[in-house]
Coordinates of C-alpha atoms and ligand atoms in Angstrom, one line a residue:
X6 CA 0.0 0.0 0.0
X7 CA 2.9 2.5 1.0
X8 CA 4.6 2.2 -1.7
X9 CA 1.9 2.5 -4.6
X10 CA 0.3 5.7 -3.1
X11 CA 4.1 7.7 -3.7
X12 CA 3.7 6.0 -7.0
X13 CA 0.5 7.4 -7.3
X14 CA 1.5 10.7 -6.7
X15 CA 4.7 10.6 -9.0
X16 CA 2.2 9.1 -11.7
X17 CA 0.0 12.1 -11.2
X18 CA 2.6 14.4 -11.3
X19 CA 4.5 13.2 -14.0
X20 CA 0.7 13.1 -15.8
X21 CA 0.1 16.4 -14.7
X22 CA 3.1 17.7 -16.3
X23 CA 2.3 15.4 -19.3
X24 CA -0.7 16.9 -20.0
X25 CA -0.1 20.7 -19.8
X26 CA 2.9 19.8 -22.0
X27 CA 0.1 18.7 -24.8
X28 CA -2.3 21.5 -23.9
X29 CA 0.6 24.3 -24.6
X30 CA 2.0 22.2 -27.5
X31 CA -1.4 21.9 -29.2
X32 CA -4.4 23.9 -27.7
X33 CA -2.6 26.9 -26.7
X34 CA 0.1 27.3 -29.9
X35 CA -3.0 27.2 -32.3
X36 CA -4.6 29.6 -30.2
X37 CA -1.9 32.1 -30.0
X38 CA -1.2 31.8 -33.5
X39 CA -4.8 32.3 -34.3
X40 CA -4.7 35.0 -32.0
X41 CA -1.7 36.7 -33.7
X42 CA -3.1 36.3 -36.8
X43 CA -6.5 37.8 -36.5
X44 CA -4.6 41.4 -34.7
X45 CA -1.9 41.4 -38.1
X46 CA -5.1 40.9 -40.3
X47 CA -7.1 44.1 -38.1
X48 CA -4.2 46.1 -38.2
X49 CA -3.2 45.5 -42.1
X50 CA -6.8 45.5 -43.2
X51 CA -6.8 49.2 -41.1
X52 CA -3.8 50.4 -43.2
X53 CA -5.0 49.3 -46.8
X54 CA -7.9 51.3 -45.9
X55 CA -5.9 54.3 -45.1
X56 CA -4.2 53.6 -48.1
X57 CA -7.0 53.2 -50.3
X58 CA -8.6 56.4 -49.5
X59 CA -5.9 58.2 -49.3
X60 CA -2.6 57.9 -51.9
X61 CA -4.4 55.0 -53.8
X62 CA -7.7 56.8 -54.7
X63 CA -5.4 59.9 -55.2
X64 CA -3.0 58.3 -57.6
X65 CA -6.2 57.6 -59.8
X66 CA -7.5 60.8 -59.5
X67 CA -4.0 62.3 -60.9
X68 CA -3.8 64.0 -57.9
X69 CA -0.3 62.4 -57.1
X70 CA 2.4 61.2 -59.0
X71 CA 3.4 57.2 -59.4
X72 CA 6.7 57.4 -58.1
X73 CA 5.3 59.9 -54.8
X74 CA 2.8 56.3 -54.5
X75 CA 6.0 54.4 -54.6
X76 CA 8.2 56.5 -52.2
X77 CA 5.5 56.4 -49.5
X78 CA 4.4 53.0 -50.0
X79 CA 8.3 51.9 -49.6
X80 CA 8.8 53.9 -46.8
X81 CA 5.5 52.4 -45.2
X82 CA 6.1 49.0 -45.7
X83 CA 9.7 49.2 -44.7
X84 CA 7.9 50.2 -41.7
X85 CA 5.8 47.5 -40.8
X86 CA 7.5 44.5 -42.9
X87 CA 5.2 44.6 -45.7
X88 CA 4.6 44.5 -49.4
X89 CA 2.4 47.0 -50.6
X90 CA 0.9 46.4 -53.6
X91 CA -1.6 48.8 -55.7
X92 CA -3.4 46.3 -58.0
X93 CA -6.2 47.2 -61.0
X94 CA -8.8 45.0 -61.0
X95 CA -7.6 42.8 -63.7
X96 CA -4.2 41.9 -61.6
X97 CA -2.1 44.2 -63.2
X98 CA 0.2 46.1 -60.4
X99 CA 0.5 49.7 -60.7
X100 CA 2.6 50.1 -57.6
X101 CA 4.6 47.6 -55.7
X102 CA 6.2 48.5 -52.8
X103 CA 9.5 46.2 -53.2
X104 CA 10.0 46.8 -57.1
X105 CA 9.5 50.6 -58.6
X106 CA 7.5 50.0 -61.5
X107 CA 7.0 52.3 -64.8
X108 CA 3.9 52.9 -67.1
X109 CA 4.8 50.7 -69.2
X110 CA 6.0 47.5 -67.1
X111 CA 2.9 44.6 -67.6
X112 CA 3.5 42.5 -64.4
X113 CA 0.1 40.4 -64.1
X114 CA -0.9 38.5 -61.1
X115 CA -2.3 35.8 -62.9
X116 CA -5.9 34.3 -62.4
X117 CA -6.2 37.4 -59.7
X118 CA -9.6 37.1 -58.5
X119 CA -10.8 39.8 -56.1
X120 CA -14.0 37.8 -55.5
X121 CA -11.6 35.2 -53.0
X122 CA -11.7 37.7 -50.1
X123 CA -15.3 38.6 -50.0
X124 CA -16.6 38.1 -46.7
X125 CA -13.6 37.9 -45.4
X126 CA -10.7 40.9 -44.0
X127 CA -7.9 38.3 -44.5
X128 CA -6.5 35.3 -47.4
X129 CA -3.9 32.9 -46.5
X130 CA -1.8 31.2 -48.8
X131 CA 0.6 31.9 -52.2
X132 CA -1.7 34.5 -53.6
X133 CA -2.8 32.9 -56.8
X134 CA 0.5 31.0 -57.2
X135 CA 2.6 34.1 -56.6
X136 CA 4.8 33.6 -54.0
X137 CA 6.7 30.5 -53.0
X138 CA 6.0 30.7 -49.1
X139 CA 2.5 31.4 -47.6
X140 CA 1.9 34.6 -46.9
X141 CA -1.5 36.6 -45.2
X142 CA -2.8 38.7 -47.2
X143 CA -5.3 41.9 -47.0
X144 CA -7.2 43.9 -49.6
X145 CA -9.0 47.1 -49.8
X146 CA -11.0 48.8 -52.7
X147 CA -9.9 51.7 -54.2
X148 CA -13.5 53.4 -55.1
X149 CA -14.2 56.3 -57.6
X150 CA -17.2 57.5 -58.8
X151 CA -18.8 54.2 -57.3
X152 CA -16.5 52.0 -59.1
X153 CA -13.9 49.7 -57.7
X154 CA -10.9 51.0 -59.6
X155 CA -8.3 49.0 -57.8
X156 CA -6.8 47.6 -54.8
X157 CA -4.7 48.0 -52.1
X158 CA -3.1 44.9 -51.3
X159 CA -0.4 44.3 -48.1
X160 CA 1.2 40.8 -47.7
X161 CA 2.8 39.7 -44.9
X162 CA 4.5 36.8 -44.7
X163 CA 3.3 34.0 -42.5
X164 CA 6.3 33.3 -40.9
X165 CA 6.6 36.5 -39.5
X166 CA 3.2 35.9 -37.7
X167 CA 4.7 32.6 -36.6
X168 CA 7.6 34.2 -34.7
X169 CA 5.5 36.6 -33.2
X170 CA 3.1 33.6 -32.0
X171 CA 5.8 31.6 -30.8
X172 CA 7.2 34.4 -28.9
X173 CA 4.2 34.7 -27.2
X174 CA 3.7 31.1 -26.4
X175 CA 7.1 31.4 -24.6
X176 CA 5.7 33.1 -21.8
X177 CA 2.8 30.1 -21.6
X178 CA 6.0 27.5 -21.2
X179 CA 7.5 29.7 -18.6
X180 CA 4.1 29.6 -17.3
X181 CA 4.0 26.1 -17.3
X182 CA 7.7 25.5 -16.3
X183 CA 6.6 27.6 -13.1
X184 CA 3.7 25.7 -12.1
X185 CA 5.6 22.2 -12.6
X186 CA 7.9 23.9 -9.9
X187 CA 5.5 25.0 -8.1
X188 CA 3.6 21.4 -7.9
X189 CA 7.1 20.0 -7.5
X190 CA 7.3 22.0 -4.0
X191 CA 3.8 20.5 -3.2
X192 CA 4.7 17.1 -4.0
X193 CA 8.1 17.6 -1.3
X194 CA 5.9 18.9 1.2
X195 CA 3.3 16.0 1.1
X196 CA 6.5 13.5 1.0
X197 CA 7.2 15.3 4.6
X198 CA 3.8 16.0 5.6
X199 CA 2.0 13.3 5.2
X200 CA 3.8 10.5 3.5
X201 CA 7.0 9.5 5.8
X202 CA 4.8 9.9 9.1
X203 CA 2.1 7.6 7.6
X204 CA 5.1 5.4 6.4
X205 CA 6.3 5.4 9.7
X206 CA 3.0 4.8 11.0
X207 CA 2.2 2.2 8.8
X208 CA 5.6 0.4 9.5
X209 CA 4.7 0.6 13.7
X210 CA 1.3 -0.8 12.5
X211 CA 2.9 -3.8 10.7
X212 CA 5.3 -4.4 13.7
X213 CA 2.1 -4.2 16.3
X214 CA 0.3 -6.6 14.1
X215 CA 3.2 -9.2 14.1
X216 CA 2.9 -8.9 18.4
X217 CA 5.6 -6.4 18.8
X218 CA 3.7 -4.1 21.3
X219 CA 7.4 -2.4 22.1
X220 CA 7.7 -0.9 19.3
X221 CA 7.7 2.5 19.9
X222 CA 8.4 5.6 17.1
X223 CA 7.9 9.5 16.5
X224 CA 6.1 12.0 14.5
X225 CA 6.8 15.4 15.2
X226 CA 3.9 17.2 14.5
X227 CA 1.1 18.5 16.2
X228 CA -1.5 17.6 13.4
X229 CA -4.0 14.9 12.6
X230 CA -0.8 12.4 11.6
X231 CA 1.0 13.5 15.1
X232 CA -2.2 12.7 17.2
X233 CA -2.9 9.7 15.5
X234 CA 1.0 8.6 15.9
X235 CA 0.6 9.5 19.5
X236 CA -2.8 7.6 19.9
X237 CA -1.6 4.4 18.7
X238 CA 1.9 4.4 20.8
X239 CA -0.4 5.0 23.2
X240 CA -2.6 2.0 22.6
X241 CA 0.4 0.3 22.1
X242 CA 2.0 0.5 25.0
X243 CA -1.1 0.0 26.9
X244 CA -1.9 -3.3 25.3
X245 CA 2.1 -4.0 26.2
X246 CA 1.6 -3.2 30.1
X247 CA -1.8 -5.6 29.9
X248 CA 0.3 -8.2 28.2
X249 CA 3.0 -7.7 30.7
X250 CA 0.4 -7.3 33.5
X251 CA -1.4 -10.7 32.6
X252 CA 2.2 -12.4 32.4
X253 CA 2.7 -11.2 35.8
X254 CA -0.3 -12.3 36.9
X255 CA 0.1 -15.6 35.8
X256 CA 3.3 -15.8 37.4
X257 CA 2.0 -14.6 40.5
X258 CA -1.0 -16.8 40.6
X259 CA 0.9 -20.0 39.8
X260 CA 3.4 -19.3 42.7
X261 CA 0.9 -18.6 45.2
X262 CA -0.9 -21.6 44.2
X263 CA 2.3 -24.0 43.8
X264 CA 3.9 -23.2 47.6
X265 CA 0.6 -24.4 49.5
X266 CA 0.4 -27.5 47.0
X267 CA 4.3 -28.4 47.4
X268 CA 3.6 -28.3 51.5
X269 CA 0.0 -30.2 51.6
X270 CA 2.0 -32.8 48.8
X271 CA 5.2 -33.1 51.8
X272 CA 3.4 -33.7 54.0
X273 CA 0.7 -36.0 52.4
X274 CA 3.9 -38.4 51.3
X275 CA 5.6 -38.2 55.1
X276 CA 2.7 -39.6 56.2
X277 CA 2.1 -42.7 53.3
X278 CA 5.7 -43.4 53.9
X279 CA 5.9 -43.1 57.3
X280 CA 8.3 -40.0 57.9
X281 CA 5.6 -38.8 60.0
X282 CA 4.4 -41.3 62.8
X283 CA 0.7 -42.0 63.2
X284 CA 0.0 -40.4 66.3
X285 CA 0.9 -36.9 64.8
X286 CA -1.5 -37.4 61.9
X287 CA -3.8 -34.8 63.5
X288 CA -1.1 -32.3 63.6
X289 CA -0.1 -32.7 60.3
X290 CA -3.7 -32.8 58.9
X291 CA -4.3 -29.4 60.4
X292 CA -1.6 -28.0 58.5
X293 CA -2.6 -29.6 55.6
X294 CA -6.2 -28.2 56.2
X295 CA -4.6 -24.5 56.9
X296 CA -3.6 -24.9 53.6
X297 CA -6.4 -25.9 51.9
X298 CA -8.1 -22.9 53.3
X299 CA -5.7 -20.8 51.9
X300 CA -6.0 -22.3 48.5
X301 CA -9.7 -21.6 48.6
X302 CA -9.2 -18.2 49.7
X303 CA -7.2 -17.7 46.8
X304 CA -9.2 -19.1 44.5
X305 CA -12.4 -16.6 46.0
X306 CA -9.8 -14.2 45.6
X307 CA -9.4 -14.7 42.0
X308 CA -12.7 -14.9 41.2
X309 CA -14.6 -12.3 43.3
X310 CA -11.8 -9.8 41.1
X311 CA -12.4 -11.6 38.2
X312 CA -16.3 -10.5 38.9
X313 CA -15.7 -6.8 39.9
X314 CA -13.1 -6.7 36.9
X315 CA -15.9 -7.4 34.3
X316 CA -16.7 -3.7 32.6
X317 CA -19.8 -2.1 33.8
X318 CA -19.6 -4.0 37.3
X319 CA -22.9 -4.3 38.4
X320 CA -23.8 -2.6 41.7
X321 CA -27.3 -3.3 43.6
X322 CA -26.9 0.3 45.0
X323 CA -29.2 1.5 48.1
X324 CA -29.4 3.6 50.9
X325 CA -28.4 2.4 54.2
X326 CA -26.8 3.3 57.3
X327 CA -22.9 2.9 57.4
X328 CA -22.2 2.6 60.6
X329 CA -24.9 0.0 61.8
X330 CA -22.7 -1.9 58.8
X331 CA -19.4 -0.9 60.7
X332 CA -21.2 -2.1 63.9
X333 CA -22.1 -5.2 62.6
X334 CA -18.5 -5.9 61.0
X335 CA -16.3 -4.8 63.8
X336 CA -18.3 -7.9 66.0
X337 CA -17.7 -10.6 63.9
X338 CA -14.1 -9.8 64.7
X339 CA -14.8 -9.9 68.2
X340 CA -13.7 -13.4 68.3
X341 CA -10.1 -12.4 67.2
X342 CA -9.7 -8.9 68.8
X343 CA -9.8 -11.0 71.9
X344 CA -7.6 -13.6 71.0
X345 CA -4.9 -11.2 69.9
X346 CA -6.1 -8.4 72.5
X347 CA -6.6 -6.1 70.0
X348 CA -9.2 -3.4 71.0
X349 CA -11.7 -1.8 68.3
X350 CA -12.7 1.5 68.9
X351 CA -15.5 3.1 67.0
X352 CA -15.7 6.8 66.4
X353 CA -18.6 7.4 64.5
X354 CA -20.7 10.4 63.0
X355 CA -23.8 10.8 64.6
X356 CA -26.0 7.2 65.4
X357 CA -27.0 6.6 61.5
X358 CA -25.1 8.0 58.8
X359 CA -26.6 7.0 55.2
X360 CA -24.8 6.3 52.0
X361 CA -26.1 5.4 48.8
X362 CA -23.8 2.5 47.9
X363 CA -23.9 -1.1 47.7
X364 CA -24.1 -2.7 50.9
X365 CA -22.3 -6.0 50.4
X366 CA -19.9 -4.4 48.3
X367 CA -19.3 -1.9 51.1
X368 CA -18.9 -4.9 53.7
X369 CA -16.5 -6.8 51.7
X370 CA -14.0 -3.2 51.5
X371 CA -14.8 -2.9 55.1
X372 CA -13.8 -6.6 56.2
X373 CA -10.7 -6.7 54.4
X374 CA -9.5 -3.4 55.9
X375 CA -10.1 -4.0 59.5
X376 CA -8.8 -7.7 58.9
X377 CA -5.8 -6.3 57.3
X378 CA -5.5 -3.8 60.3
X379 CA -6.1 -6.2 63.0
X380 CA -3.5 -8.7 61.0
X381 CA -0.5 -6.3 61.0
X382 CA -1.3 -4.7 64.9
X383 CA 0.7 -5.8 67.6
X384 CA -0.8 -7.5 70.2
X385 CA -3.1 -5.0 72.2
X386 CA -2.9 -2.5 69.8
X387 CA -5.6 -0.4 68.5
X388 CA -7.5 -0.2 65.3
X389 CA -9.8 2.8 65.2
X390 CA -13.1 3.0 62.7
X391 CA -14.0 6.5 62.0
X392 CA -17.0 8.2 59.9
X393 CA -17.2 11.5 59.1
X394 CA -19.2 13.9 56.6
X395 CA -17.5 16.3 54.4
X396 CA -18.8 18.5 51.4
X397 CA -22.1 16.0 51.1
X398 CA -19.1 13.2 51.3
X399 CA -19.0 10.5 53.8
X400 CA -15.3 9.6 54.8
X401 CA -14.7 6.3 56.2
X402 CA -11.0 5.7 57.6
X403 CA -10.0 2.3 59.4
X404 CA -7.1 3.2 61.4
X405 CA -4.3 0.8 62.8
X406 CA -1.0 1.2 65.1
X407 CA 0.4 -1.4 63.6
X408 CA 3.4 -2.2 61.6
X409 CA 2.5 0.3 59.1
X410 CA 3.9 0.4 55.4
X411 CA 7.5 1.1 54.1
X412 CA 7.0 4.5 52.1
X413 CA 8.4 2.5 48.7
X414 CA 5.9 -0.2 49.2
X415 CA 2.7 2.1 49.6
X416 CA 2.6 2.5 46.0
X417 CA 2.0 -0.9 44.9
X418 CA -0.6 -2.4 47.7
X419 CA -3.6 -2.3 46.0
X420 CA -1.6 -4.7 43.2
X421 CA -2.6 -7.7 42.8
X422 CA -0.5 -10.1 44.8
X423 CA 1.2 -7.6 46.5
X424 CA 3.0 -7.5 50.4
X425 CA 5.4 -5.8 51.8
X426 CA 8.1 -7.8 52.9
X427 CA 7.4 -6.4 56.4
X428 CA 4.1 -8.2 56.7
X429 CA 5.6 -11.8 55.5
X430 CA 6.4 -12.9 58.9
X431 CA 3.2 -11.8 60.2
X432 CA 0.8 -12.9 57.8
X433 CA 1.6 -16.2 55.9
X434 CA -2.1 -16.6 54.9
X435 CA -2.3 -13.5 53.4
X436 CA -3.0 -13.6 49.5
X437 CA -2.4 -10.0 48.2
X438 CA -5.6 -10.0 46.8
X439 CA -8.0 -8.0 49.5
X440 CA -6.8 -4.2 49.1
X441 CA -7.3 -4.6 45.1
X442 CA -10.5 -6.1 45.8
X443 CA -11.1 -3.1 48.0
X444 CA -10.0 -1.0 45.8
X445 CA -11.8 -1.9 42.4
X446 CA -15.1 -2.0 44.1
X447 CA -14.6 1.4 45.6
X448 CA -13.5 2.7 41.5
X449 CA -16.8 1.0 41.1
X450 CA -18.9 2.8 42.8
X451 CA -17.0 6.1 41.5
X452 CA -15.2 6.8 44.8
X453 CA -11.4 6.8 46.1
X454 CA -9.5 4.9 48.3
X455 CA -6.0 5.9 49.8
X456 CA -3.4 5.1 52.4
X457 CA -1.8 7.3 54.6
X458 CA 1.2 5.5 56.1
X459 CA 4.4 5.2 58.7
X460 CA 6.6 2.3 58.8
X461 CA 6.4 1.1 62.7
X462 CA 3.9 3.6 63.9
X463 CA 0.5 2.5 62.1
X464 CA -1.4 2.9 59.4
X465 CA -4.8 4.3 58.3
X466 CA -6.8 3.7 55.0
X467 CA -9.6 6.3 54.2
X468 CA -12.1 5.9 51.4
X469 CA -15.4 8.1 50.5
X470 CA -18.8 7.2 49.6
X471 CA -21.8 9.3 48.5
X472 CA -23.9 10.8 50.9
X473 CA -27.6 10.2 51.0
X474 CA -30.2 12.5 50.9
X475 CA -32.2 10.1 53.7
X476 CA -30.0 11.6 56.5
X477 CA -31.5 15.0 55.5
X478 CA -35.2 14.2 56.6
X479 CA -33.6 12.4 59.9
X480 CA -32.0 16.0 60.8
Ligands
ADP517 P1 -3.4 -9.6 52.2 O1 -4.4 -10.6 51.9 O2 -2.0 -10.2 52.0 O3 -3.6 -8.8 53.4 P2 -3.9 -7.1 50.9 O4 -4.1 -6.8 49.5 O5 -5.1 -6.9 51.8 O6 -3.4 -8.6 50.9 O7 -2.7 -6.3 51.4 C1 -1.5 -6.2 50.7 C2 -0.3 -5.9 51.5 O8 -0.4 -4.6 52.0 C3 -0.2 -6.8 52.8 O9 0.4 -8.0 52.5 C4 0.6 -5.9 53.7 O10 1.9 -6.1 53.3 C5 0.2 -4.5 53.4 N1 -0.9 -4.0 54.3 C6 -2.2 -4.0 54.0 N2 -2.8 -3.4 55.1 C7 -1.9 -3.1 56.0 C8 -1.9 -2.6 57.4 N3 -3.0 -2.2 57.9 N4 -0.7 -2.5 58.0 C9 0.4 -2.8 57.4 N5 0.5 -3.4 56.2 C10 -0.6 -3.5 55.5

């Protein structure tokens, strides 16, 4: 394709060029020539009427002499490269312009025929056989006493009209010359313009099409061709950090699901070959059944993400009251608070405090941020759950003083997969999966979520949710 539309252009220039070399060579040479000759024919014609009513018609009145005709005649046709000829109507010359002739000299334009240029100012040709080249040729009655007495005839030779016309028509090939230059500089600025960025385009195209979503290039301009450029690296790249996401992905998925396989898989063979003695089956089994928990809640994981990824999650929104959810969340981790003496403490903004959200969603955020917070506390540390209202914005922050994050890690959290090495030790069960959970659904819904941080003094995660107009009519 790249190649044949610069061909096309060439084509259509050299075409182009083609063509207005025919239309001068043919169309506009005839018509200059035509041209030419019509003016010489006016201006001639003009003369032998001048002539005719003046020296002519006065030579056969008597009034002048012959060789007076002559001298002026000579004089006038030197002038404007002419024979003048005084014929009688017969075709006998009385005064030729060229050749002084007497009384008694009988030159005869034979078969002279006045008739030929009736109806016409102008004749083209040899002038009843008499000259060898073609010549135009004018005449004008010399009238006396209503009679045609003579004529005034002026030749000019055609070539003459020729050199003129072809004079002329070099200004229509400098014309010509000027606008294949001129197209010439059109033709270099579309090569820049338009045809090496959407060569270059078209090349990044190819490369993208055969997988290479690397590939990156330039166009430096800031018109349709640069936007589009830009657009497409753009998509490019894009497509590249999906692949490359989905690789890691992958490759974070098969890791997490291979180490709690290779344990249950140890252990499962210590016990068929004996390694492991028969009265600490029970301790082993739990391990093995620790595992298989974490495998499944993995696996929920994957799948409750692979749900909220789907475009246009679908959200059963309603209004409800926030912190009767908070209330009801913080006691099923009542259990655990005690066993790691962790204390909740619940700060919340007035007794109900409605948002328009959906409420399972909502839990689910909530449930993996004060199980994360309770995880990474130390024992009888404190995680606080505070609600407050803000420019017809409820804030919701879940607060810990736990083992906080490393400043370079608080970036990456809400990845999928993702711990901080710090929490490792603490939390082996942990999948990486619950803050990117936490934080699609909150995208969801239209809302943020962020983390404010200090490594060994705590952490606090805040996110917002739309006010509803419900708690107006309880105010
Ligand atoms: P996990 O299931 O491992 O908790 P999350 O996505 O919920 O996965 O959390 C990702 C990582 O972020 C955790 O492994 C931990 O390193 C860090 N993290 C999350 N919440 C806290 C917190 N309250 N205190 C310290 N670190 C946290």
């Amino acid at each position: 394709m790249k190649k044949t539309l610069y061909l096309k252009f060439i084509f259509a220039y050299l075409l182009f060029g083609l063509f207005g070399f025919i239309v001068v060579a043919s169309f506009i040479s005839d018509m200059t020539y035509d041209r030419c000759r019509q003016l010489e024919a006016d201006r001639l014609y003009r003369e032998a009427v001048t002539i005719a009513d003046s020296y002519a018609a006065d030579l056969y009145s008597a009034e002048v002499s012959l060789e007076t005709v002559y001298r002026q005649l000579t004089a006038l046709s030197h002038y404007t490269g002419t024979q003048i000829w005084i014929l009688n109507p017969s075709g006998r010359m009385v005064v030729r312009s060229d050749t002084p002739l007497t009384q008694d000299d009988e030159v005869y334009v034979e078969n002279f025929n006045p008739a030929v240029s009736a109806g016409k100012r102008y004749i083209e040709g040899d002038f009843f056989g008499f000259f060898q080249t073609p010549h135009l040729t004018v005449m004008a009655p010399i009238t006396s006493n209503y009679k045609t007495s003579g004529y005034v005839v002026i030749h000019m030779e055609s070539a003459a009209i020729t050199k003129q016309a072809s004079q002329l028509l070099n200004i229509s090939w400098l014309e010509l010359l000027f606008l294949l230059l001129l197209s010439l500089i059109i033709l270099i600025f579309f090569t820049e313009i338009v045809y090496i960025p959407l060569r270059r385009i078209t090349r990044a195209t190819e490369q993208y099409a055969s997988g290479n979503m690397h590939y990156q290039f330039t166009v430096d301009s800031e018109d349709e061709m640069g936007y589009l450029a830009a657009s497409l690296n753009y998509m490019a790249s894009e497509i590249a950090r999906q692949e490359d996401d989905q690789k890691k992905f992958i490759a974070n998925v098969s890791h997490d699901f291979r180490s709690p396989l290779t344990s249950i898989r140890g252990f499962l063979v210590a016990m068929l070959d004996g390694t492991i003695p028969a009265e600490l089956y029970e301790k082993y089994l739990r391990i093995v059944l620790n595992e298989t928990d974490r495998l499944k809640k993995l696996t929920d994981g994957l799948l409750t993400l692979n749900n909220l990824n789907t475009k246009g999650m679908l959200l059963s929104v309603s209004d409800f009251d926030i912190n009767e959810t908070i209330r009801s969340v913080s006691a099923s981790f009542e259990q655990i608070c005690r066993e790691k003496n962790v204390r909740i403490r619940l700060i919340l903004y007035g007794d109900e405090l409605y948002v328009e959200a959906d409420r399972d969603k909502i839990q689910q955020v909530l449930y993996n941020l004060v199980d994360n917070a309770i995880k990474f506390s130390r024992s009888s540390g404190d995680v606080q759950i505070e609600t407050t209202e803000r420019h017809r914005k409820v804030f919701v922050s879940v607060k810990d003083n736990g083992i906080g994050i490393p400043k370079d890690d608080q970036k990456f959290i809400f990845d999928r997969f993702y711990k901080t090495d710090l929490s490792r030790g603490k939390d082996k069960k942990g999948t990486g999966l619950g803050l990117s959970i936490a934080r699609e659904i909150i995208r969801a819904h239209g809302e943020n979520i962020n983390v404010i941080s200090t490594e060994g003094v705590g952490s606090e995660f805040i996110f917002t949710l739309q006010r509803s107009s419900l708690n107006d009519s309880y105010e």
